[in-house]
XYZ file of C-alpha atoms in Angstrom:
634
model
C -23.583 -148.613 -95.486
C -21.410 -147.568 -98.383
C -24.660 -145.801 -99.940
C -25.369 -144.001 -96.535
C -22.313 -142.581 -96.438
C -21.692 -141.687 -100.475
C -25.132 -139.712 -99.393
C -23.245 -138.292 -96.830
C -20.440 -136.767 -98.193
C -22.931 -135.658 -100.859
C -24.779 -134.041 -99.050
C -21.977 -132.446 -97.125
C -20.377 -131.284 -99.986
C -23.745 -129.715 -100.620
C -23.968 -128.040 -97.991
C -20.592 -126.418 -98.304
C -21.369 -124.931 -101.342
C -24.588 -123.664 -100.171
C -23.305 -122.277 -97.417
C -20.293 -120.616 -99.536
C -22.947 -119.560 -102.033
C -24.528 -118.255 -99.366
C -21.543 -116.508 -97.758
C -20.813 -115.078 -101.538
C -24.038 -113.591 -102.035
C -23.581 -112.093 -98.269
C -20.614 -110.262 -99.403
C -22.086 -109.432 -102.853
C -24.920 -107.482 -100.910
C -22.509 -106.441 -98.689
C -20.347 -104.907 -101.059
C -23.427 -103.266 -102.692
C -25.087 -101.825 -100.340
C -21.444 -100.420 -99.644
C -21.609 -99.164 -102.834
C -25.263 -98.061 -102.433
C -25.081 -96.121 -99.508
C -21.491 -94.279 -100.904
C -23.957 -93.033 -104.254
C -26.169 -90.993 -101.826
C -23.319 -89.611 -99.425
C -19.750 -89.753 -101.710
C -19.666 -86.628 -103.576
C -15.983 -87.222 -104.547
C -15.817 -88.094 -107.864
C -12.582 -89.587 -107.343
C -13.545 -91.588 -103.879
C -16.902 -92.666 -105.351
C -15.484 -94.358 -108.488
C -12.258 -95.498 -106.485
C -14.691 -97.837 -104.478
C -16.964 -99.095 -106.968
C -14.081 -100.138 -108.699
C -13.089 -101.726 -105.672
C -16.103 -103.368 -105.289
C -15.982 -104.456 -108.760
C -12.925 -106.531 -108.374
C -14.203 -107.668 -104.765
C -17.457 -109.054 -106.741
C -16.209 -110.453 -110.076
C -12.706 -111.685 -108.528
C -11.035 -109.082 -111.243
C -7.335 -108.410 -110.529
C -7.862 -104.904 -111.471
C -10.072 -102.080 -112.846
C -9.902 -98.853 -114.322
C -12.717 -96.166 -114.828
C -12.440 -94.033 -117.976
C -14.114 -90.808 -118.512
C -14.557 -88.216 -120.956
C -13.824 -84.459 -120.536
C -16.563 -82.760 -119.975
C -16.686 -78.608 -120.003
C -18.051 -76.224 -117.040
C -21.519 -77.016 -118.132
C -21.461 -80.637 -117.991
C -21.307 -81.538 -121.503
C -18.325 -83.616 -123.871
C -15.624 -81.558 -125.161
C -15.118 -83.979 -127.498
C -17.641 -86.106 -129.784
C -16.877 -90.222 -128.696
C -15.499 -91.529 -131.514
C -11.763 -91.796 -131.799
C -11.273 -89.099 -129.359
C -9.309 -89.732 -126.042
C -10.570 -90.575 -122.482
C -8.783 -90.520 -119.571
C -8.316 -92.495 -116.616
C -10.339 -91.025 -113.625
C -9.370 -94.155 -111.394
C -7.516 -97.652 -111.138
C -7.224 -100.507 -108.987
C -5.222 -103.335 -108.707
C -1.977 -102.556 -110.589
C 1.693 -101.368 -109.100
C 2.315 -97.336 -108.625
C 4.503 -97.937 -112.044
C 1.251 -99.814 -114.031
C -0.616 -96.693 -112.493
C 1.564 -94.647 -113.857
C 1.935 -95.801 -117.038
C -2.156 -95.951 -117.260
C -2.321 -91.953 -116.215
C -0.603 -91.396 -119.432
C -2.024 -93.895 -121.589
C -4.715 -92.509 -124.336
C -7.325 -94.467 -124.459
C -9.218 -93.757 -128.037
C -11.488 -96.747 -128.645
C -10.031 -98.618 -130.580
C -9.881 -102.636 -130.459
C -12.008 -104.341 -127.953
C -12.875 -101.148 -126.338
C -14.361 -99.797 -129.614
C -17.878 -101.090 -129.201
C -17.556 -99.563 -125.365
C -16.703 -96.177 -126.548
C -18.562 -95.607 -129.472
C -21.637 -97.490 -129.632
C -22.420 -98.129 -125.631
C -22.327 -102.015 -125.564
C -20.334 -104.127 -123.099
C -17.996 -106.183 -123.919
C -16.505 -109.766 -122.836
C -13.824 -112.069 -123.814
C -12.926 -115.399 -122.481
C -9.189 -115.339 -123.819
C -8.033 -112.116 -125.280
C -4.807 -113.770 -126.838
C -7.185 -116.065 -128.220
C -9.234 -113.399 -129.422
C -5.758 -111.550 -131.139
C -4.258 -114.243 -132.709
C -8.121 -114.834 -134.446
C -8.407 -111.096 -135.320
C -4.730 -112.108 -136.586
C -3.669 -108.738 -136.098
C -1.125 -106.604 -133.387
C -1.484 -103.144 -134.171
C -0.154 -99.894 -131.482
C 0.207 -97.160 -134.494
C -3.199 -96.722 -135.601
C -3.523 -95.837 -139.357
C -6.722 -94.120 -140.406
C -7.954 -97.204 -142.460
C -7.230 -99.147 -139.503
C -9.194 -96.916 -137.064
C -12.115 -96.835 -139.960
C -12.317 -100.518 -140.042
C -12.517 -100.810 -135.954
C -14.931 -98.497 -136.215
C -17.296 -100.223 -138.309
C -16.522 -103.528 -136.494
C -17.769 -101.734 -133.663
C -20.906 -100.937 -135.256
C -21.462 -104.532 -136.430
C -21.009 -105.810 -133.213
C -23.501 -103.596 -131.209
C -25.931 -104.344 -134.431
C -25.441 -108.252 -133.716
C -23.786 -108.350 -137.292
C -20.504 -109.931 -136.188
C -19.321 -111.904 -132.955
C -17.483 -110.820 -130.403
C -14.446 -112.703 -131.840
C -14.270 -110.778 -135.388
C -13.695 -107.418 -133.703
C -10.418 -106.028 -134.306
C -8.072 -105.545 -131.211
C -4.822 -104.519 -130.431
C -1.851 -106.100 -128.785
C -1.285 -105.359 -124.828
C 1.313 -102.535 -124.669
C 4.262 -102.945 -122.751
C 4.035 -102.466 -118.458
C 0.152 -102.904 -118.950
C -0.436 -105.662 -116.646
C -0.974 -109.470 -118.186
C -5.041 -109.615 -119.266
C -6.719 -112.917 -120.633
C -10.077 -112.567 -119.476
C -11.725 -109.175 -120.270
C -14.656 -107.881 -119.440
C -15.964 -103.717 -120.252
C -18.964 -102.154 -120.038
C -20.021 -98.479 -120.701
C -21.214 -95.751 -118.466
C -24.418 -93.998 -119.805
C -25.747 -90.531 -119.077
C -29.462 -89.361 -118.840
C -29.208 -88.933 -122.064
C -27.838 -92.116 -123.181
C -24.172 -90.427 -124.171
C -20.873 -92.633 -123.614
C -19.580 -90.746 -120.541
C -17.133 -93.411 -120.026
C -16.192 -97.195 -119.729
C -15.515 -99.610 -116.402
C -13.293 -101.393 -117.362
C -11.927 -105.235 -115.555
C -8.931 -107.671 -116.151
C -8.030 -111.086 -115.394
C -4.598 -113.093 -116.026
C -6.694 -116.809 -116.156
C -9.097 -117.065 -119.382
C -12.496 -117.695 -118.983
C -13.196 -115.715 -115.626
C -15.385 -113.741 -116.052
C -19.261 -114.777 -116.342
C -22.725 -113.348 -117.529
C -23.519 -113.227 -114.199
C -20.285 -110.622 -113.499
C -21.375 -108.769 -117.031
C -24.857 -107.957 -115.791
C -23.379 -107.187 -112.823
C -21.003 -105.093 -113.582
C -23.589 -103.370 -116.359
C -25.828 -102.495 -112.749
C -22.794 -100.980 -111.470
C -21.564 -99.123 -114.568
C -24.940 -97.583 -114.279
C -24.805 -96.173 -110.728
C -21.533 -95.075 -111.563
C -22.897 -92.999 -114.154
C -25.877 -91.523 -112.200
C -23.531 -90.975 -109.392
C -21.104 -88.852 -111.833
C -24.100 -86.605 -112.609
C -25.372 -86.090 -109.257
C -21.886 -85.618 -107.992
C -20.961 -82.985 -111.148
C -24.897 -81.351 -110.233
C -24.078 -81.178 -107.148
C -20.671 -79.129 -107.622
C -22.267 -77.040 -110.418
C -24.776 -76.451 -107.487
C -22.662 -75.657 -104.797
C -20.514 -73.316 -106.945
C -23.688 -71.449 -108.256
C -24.516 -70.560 -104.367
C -20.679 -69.475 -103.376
C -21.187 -67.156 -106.541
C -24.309 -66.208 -105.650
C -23.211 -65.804 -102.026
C -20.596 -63.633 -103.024
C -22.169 -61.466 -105.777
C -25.188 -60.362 -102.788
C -22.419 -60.086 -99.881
C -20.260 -57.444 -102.100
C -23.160 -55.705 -103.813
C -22.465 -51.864 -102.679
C -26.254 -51.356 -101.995
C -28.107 -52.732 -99.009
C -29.985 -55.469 -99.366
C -32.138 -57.208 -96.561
C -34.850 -59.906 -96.557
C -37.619 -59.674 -94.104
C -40.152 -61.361 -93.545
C -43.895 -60.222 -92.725
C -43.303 -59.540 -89.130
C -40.141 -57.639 -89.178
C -37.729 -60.596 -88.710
C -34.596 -60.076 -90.685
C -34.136 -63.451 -93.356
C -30.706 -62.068 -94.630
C -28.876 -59.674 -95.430
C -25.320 -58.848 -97.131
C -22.491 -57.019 -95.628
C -23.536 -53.124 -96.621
C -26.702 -53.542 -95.473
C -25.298 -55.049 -91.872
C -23.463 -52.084 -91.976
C -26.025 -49.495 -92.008
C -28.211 -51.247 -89.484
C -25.366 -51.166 -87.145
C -25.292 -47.797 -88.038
C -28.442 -47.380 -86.878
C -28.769 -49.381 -84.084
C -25.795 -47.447 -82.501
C -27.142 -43.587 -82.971
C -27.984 -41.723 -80.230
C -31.413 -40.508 -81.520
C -31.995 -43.823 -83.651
C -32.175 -46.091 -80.301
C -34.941 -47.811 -82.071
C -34.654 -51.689 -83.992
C -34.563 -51.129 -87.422
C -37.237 -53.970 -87.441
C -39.774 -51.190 -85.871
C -38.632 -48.978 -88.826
C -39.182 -50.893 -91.778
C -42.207 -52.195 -90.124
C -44.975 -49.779 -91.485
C -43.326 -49.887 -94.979
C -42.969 -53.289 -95.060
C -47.202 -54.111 -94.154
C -48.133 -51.853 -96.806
C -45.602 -53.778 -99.339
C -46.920 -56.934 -98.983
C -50.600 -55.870 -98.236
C -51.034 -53.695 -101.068
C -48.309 -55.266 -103.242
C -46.532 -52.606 -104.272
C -42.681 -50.820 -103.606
C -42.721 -47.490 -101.763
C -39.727 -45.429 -101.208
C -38.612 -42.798 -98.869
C -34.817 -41.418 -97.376
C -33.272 -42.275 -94.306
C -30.303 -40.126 -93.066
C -27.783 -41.944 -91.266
C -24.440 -40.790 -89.028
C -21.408 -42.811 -90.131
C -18.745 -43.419 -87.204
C -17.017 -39.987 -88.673
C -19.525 -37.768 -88.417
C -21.104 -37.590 -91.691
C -24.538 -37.672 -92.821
C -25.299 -40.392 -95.370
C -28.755 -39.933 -97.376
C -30.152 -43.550 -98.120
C -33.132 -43.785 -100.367
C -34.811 -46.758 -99.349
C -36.642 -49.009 -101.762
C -39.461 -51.398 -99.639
C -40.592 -54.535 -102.142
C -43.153 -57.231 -102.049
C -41.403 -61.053 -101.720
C -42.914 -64.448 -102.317
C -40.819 -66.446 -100.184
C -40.413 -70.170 -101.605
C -42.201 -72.855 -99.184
C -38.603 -74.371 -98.013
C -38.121 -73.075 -94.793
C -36.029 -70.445 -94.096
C -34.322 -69.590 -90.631
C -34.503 -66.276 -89.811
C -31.664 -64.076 -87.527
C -33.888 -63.640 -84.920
C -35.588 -67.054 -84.559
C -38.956 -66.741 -82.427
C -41.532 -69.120 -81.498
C -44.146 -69.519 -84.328
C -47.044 -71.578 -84.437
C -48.055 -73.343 -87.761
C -50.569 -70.292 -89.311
C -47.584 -68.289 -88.347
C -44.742 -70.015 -89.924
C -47.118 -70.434 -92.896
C -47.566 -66.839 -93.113
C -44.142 -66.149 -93.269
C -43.436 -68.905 -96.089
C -46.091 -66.959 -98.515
C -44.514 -62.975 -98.662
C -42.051 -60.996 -97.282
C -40.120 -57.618 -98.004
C -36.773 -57.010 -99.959
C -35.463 -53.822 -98.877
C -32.954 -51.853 -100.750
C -30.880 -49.176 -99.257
C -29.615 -46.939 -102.187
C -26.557 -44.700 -100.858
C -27.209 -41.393 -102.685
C -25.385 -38.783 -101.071
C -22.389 -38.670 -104.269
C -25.463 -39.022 -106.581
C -26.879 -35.555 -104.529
C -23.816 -33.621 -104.150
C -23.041 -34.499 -108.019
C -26.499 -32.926 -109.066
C -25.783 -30.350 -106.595
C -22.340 -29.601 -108.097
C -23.490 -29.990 -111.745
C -26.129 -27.381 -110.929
C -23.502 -25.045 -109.641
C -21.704 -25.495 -112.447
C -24.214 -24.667 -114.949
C -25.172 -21.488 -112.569
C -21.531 -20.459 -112.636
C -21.170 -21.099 -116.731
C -24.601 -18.805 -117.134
C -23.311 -16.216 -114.679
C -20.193 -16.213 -116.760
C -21.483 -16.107 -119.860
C -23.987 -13.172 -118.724
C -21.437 -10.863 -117.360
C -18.878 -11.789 -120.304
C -21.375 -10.546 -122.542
C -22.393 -7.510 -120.360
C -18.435 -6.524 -119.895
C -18.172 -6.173 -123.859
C -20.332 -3.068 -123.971
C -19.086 -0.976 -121.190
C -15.277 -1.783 -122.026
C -15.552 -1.359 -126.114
C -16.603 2.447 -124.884
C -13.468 2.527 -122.954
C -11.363 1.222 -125.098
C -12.602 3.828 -127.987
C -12.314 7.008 -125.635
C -8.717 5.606 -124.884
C -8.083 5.342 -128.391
C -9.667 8.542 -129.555
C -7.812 10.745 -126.592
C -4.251 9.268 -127.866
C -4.972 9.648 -131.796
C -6.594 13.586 -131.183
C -3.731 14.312 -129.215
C -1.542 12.714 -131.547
C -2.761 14.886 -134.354
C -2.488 18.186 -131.828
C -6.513 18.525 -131.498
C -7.574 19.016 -127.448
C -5.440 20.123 -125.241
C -2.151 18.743 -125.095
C -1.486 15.542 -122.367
C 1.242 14.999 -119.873
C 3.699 12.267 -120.220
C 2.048 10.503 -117.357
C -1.111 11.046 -118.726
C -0.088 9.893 -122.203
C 1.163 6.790 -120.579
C -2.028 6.205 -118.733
C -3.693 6.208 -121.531
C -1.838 3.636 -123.036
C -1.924 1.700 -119.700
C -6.044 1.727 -120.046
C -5.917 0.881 -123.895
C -3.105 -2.151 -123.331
C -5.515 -3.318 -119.596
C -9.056 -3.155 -121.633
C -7.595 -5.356 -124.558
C -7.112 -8.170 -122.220
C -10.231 -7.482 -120.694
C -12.022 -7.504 -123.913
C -9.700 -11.025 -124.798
C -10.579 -12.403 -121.450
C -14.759 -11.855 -122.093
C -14.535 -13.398 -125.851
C -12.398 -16.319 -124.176
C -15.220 -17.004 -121.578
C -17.996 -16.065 -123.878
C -16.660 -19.058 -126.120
C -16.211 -21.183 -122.937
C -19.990 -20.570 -122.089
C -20.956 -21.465 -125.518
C -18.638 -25.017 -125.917
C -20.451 -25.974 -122.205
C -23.989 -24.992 -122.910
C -23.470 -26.782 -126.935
C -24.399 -23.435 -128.346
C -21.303 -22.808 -130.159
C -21.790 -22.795 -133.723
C -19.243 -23.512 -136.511
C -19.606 -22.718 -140.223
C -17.418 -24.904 -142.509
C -15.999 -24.198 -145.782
C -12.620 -24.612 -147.720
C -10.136 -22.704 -147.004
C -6.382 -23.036 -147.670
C -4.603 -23.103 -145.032
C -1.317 -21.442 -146.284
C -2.810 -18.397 -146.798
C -3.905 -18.528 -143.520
C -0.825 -19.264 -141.950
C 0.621 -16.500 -143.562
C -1.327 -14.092 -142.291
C -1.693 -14.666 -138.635
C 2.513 -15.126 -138.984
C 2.528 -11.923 -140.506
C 0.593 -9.996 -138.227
C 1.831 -11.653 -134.891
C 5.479 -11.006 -136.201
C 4.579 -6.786 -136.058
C 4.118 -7.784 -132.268
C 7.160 -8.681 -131.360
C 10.824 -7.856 -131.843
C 13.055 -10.268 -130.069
C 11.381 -13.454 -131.695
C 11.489 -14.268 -135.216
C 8.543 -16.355 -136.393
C 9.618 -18.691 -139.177
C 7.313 -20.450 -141.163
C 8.103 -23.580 -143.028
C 5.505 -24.898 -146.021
C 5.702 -28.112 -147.969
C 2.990 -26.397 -150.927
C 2.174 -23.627 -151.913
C -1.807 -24.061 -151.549
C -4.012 -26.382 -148.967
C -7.218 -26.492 -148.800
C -8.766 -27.635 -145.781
C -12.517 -27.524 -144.334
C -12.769 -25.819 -141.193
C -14.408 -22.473 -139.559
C -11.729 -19.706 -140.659
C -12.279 -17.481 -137.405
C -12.211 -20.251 -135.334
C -9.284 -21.583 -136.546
C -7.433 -18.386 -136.929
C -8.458 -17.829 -133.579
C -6.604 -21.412 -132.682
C -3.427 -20.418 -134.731
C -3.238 -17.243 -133.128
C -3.670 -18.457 -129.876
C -0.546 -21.546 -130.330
C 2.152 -19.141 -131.917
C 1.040 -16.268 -129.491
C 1.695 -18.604 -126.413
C 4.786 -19.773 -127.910
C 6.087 -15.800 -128.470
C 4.846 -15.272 -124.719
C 6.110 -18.116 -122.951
C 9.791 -17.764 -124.812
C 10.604 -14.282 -122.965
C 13.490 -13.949 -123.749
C 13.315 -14.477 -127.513
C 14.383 -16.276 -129.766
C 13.225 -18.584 -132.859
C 9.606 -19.990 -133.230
C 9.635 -22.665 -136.554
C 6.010 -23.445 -137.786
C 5.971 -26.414 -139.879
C 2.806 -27.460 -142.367
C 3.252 -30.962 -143.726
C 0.710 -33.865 -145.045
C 1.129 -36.112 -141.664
C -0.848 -39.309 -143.042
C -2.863 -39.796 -145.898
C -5.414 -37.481 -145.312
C -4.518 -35.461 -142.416
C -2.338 -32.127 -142.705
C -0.007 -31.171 -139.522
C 0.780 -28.192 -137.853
C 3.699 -28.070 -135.465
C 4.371 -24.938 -133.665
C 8.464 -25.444 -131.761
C 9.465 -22.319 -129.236
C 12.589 -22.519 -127.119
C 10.709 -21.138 -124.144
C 10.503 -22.262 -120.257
C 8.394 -25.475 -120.944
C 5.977 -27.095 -118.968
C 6.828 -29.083 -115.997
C 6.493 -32.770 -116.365
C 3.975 -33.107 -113.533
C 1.520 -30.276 -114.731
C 1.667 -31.919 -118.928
C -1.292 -33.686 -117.837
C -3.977 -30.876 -116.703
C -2.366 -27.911 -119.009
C -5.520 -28.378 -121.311
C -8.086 -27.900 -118.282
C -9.763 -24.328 -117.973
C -7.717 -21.662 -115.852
C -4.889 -24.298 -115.775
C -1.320 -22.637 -116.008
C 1.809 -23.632 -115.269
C 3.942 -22.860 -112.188
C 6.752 -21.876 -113.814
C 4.811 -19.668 -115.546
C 3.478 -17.666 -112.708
C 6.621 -17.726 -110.732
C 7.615 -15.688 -114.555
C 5.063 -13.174 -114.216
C 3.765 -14.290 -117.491
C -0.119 -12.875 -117.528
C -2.921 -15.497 -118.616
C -6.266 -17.148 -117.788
C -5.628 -20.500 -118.821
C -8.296 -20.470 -120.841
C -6.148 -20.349 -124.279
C -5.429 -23.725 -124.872
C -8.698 -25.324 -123.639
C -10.748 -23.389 -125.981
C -7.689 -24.604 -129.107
C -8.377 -28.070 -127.825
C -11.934 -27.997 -128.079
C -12.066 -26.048 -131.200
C -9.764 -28.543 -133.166
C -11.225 -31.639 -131.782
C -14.890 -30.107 -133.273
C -13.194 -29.922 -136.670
C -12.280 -33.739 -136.472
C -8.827 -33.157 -135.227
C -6.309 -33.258 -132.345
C -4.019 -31.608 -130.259
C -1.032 -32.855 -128.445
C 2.048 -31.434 -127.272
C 5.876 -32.395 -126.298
C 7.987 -30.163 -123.954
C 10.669 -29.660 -121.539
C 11.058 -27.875 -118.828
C 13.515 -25.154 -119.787
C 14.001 -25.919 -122.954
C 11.091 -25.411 -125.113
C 7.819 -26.888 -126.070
C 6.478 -28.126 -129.251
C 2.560 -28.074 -129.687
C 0.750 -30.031 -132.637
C -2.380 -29.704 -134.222
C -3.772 -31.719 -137.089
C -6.724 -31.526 -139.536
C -8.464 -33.859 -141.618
C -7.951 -32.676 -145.253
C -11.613 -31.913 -147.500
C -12.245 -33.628 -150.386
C -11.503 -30.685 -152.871
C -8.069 -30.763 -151.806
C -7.852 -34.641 -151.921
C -8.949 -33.844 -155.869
C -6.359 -31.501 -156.282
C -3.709 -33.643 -154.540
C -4.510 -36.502 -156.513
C -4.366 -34.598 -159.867
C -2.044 -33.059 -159.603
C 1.256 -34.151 -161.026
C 4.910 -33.853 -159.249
C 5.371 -30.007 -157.733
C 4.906 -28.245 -155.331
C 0.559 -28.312 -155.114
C 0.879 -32.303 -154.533
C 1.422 -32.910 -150.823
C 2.853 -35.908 -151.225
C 5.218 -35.025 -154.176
C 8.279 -34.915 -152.358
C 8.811 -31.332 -153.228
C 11.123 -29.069 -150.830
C 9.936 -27.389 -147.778
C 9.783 -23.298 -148.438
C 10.549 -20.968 -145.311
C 9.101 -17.218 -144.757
C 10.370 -15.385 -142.070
């Protein structure tokens, strides 16, 4: 009797534990096909490893876990190599909001137990870490670079089977981490077989954790780490389409997909725009399917683009011109839903998987009117330079019978003139200088548009120069006095004499015309920079109003206050000195006020036989950089 029932309670007892080994192995696939079915539908990052740590503690009976991951860059990859370099905590379970907080901020650098985790990819379990500290007999939180060496190669012993678990080194628990005496850590392991991070599970009791919970928690570790990649793919993915999306929705061309019946694919916004355009004229009542038909056939039949214009009428009345660009497209064999679904049958649908048209609506009505304008232009430069250069002729005669009548009647040959007629001749003499100005200016113009104008280099000094076009524009004028101010006697620079007399003239002439009512004009030479020379040209004229600085060095530009003056010009003048300096390597800039005065610039490189002189010469007045005193003629 006593036997029967020992047996009994044997067998009851038995029974109980099959049926909670049984109940236990319910929840453990339970809690993994949880876990399962989360890796092929979470796409959270933080979710997904929120609830496998979760299911972690549910399986092992952990108190908590933690995931740790390293940073990775845009393209998937480490920022930084695994050993000794940070990871951070992606997600915890288990521990107070404080503990949490405390683990957010904790680095966690591989050191200690979780050495042979981070660096070499092994797991790692310990029955009793104090156990395990008080053997490794050492309590370190300041790791010294010897220290972090000699973990390091523990690590590496360990993973080699070198060394037991209980000669790695390890660190003390830090303060608010919660209590741990059983340990247990295992890696995470890319494709590649890369450390991307460590699951990592504490208990307070030693000895909890069993071989049983490390292979376990190994098969867990390693859907973690396949669900990381096809969670980060999947993101890379779906933020390569939005680009995509939004690079062919704001392209400014049209751009449609059709397929071989006419059936629009897709299409992005400019092209939506233009078959609404379409779709809405009076005389263009037709789809834009039944356009692009014929065009599109002979595309994918003969596989090859053609091209032709389409005019369309905006909503304001104007005429766009579209050139329109018909392609041959192998479609991919995913199936794609077109805009205007329609019944198919199989040879149908497979038809429209194997080609289809990309058609490309090219505005081109700026491109037109551009050409159109650029053509005029060059018409109107040829027409200018053709009757500048057939004016010269016909008004160099009538400037020299001008002449000629006032110097033979000066000298009392011919009959003698009237005072009115006197003055008329002056009047034609004074009118056909301009004229013959005003044909050189746009003969020069011509030339600096067409590229024909030619310089010819060679040294010149640049005093000299001065001097002279100075001394003959002084004659001119009475009520200015034209004051030049020299830092040497001699400079030699390389430029095209006429043209740059021509420039000179032109700067000191505007400043004697736009000063009206007299006054001083100061030219000043010095060496600007080391090998540049400056010329500075200062009136006390009527300025150039703030808004206009910006266009005064267009052709035919001129000022408003100029022509409210009177003062005659073609606003040609300081184009052509722009140009002309800017071909001999230099520049031209000006500062003014309205009312007050203007001060134009112009600077030239220096040649290299006046660098030669500069540099051997010795202190005086041919050294530009001597320091000698400025000299003034007036």
């Amino acid at each position: 009797m006593k036997n029967n029932l020992w047996l009994q309670r044997l067998g009851g007892r038995f029974a109980v534990k099959r049926r909670q080994s049984a109940e236990q192995s319910a929840r453990k696939f339970a809690a993994l096909y949880k876990v399962g079915t989360a890796l092929s539908s979470e796409l959270d990052e933080k979710k997904l490893l929120h609830l496998i740590a979760e299911t972690a503690c549910q399986l092992t009976g952990a108190e908590f876990a933690a995931f740790t991951l390293r940073p990775l860059n845009e393209f998937g990859q480490p920022i930084t190599p695994v050993g000794g370099n940070a990871f951070y905590l992606a997600a915890v379970v288990g521990v107070s909001p404080q503990q949490e907080h405390f683990f957010q901020h904790m680095s966690f650098k591989g050191e200690g137990l979780l050495a042979p985790i981070f660096w070499e990819g092994v797991p790692v379990r310990i029955a009793d870490v104090l156990v395990h500290g008080r053997t490794a007999g050492v309590h370190h939180h300041d790791m010294s670079p010897e220290w972090i060496k000699a973990g390091r190669q523990a690590a590496v012993d360990y993973a080699q089977g070198r060394v037991s678990k209980e000669k790695l080194l390890s660190v003390g628990v830090p303060k608010n981490h919660p209590v741990v005496r059983s340990f247990l850590g295992v890696p995470l392991l890319d494709r590649s077989s890369v450390v991307r991070g460590g699951l990592l599970l504490g208990h307070g009791a030693p000895d909890h954790f069993t071989e049983e919970d490390e292979a376990l928690l190994l098969g867990l570790g390693t859907q973690a780490a396949i669900a990381l990649d096809n969670a980060r793919l999947y993101h890379s993915a779906h933020i390569h389409v939005l680009e995509t999306d939004a690079i062919f929705e704001h392209i400014a061309d049209g751009v449609m997909l059709m397929d071989v019946h006419g059936c629009i694919l897709r299409e992005n916004l400019a092209a939506r725009h233009i078959r609404e355009l379409l779709q809405d004229e009076q005389n263009h009542r037709q789809e834009i399917t039944a356009m692009l038909a014929g065009p599109i056939q002979s595309a994918t039949t003969e596989r090859c683009d053609l091209n032709f214009t389409v005019m369309v009428n905006t909503s304001n009345n104007e005429v766009r011109e579209y050139m329109v660009n018909v392609s041959p497209l192998h479609l991919p064999k995913a199936s794609i839903v077109p805009m205007h679904p329609r019944h198919r049958t199989t040879k149908e649908e497979q038809s429209l998987k194997a080609s289809g048209a990309v058609i490309v609506w090219n505005d081109v009505t700026e491109t037109r009117r551009l050409m159109a304008y650029a053509e005029a232009e060059r018409l109107k430069d040829e027409f200018i330079a053709i009757a500048a250069h057939e004016l010269r002729t016909p008004l160099a005669v009538l400037k020299g019978f001008a002449q000629t009548l006032l110097v033979q009647t000066a000298r009392g040959k011919g009959a003698e003139l009237a005072e009115w007629q006197v003055e008329a001749l002056q009047n034609i003499d004074q009118a056909t200088s301009r004229m013959v100005d005003l044909a050189s200016d746009l003969l020069d113009v011509a030339r600096l548009q067409t590229g024909s104008l030619q310089l010819h280099f060679e040294p010149v000094d640049l005093i000299a120069l001065l001097k002279r076009v100075v001394m003959r524009l002084q004659v001119t004028t009475e009520c200015h006095t034209l004051a030049l101010h020299i830092f040497t006697d001699h400079f030699v620079v390389d430029i095209d004499q006429q043209r740059i007399e021509q420039v000179l003239t032109n700067i000191i002439g505007n400043a004697i015309k736009y000063s009206p009512l007299g006054g001083a004009i100061q030219i000043d030479v010095d060496a600007h920079q080391q090998n540049t020379v400056l010329v500075s040209v200062k009136d006390t004229g009527i300025g150039i109003p703030e808004q206009q600085q910006g266009q005064i060095f267009g052709r035919f530009m001129r000022a408003d206050n100029a022509l409210n003056e009177g003062i005659a010009g073609t606003g040609l003048g300081l184009y052509l000195c722009r140009e002309l300096v800017e071909r001999h390597g230099g520049h031209t800039w000006f500062e003014s006020m309205e009312g007050e005065g203007s001060t134009f610039y112009l600077s030239f490189p220096v040649s290299s036989s006046q660098k030669v002189l500069a540099d051997g010469a010795g202190d005086g007045a041919a050294n530009p950089h001597s320091g000698a005193s400025a000299r003034a003629y007036i």
